[in-house]
């Protein structure tokens, strides 16, 4: 028999008692949760009593969705001023900027290289987005998702959004450190993960939002060089990429916690509805206007061809519905895309849902095959709901479509600084030219510019290169005009 000494029994009892005490001590500490991490961050960043915040600075950026070549980086711009106001209490947002081009090629409304700055003002509250053009509010519903995203991916906004949307917690090792990774989904709007450091500061936000062209669109925002402004901490450097390319690099020089907001939805915006007007410009040809972007319907023997399905479902759906009224019983077989810029290609998913074949430049076809294969799960669009896959056909430089009677020619606009794979549509019998962005007519009777616009000059060069006999231009922005207005705009007679 093995005997155990009294001293040995006491030693084991001491070890057991100590271990039990340690376990009890561990059990008394609540396990970490997403909510506790967020609350600490809210305290560290001074967000508890923060109802709104404004910040301003200078830096560089890019015009998202306006790449010169499909699939390449967005065109670079310079911000001489840039400011945002985030109103968390009222889910409202405002962005003001003065921007100029930092490279000569690419799209967007920014004046051509060396032609000065553009000032922009975009706003959002609740379910409405709009721009101010001078004193006039202009509804911009396709920008709503992006502005909601901008509001709730500010450093303090992401904490408030996460706390309201059932956050989950994980960790991530980055640069030799362990960061808290808090994830959440704001239904129909965005999915995000905030990386929070040991000091309770938001260092990075990785997120996804819906986009009419790219589907589920990825964003990465990094925040650095936090400084104190009263009880609030805010980063002095903000950088962001969208779709894999940079869109913002801002040095912040002014921060105002609880800044007055007073962002109210104008009645003109809340009452706005999408309108489509159809003007017959020739037998079986209709100019579809009523918004910022136009389309053209061309009736063929047993189908319809539509030139341009722009913006997003909200515009493209009523446009395609109007086309079906104009030519009842004839399917929309082809939808021609003038170029790959997102305002002009945002309705292509809608066209796919309709069963149409997309006609793009051969240069853009591989890009569209890639991005149109992306899902749009956060806010399913018409294509996602339909379950259809995109069918595309490319134009290598020029291509003729005919039903044996009507002829529709698609030509490249060569040598433009606006885009590569830039296309226009010509109806030789009707002598009609359909184009986007190469020429947007000014108000009737307006004098020509002192210096001709390079895009206008380039369009004339292409008309003459191809020896097109044009009587009227059907622009995809603005009003139908005689070709003489284009020539007058560059100081020439046709």
PDB file of C-alpha atoms in Angstrom, residues 18 28 43 74 87 91 94 160 184 225-227 249 264-265 292 346 356 367 386 393 398 457:
ATOM      1  CA  UNK A  18      -5.534  28.052  -6.642  1.00  0.00           C
ATOM      2  CA  UNK A  28     -16.042  36.552 -13.841  1.00  0.00           C
ATOM      3  CA  UNK A  43     -15.693  56.432 -26.112  1.00  0.00           C
ATOM      4  CA  UNK A  74     -10.407  56.021 -62.956  1.00  0.00           C
ATOM      5  CA  UNK A  87     -25.626  64.271 -40.015  1.00  0.00           C
ATOM      6  CA  UNK A  91     -29.287  60.148 -41.895  1.00  0.00           C
ATOM      7  CA  UNK A  94     -23.578  66.718 -48.036  1.00  0.00           C
ATOM      8  CA  UNK A 160     -23.073  53.995 -35.085  1.00  0.00           C
ATOM      9  CA  UNK A 184     -22.360  44.198 -40.053  1.00  0.00           C
ATOM     10  CA  UNK A 225      -2.880  60.398 -38.175  1.00  0.00           C
ATOM     11  CA  UNK A 226      -5.739  60.860 -35.716  1.00  0.00           C
ATOM     12  CA  UNK A 227      -5.826  64.236 -33.963  1.00  0.00           C
ATOM     13  CA  UNK A 249      -6.546  60.875 -50.968  1.00  0.00           C
ATOM     14  CA  UNK A 264     -33.878  69.149 -45.912  1.00  0.00           C
ATOM     15  CA  UNK A 265     -35.293  67.331 -48.927  1.00  0.00           C
ATOM     16  CA  UNK A 292     -30.613  63.807 -68.009  1.00  0.00           C
ATOM     17  CA  UNK A 346     -25.741  51.703 -65.903  1.00  0.00           C
ATOM     18  CA  UNK A 356     -31.576  41.919 -75.298  1.00  0.00           C
ATOM     19  CA  UNK A 367     -14.707  44.150 -69.525  1.00  0.00           C
ATOM     20  CA  UNK A 386     -34.352  37.687 -63.806  1.00  0.00           C
ATOM     21  CA  UNK A 393     -21.512  41.227 -79.333  1.00  0.00           C
ATOM     22  CA  UNK A 398     -17.592  49.737 -87.442  1.00  0.00           C
ATOM     23  CA  UNK A 457     -13.853  69.384 -83.054  1.00  0.00           C
TER      24      UNK A 457
END
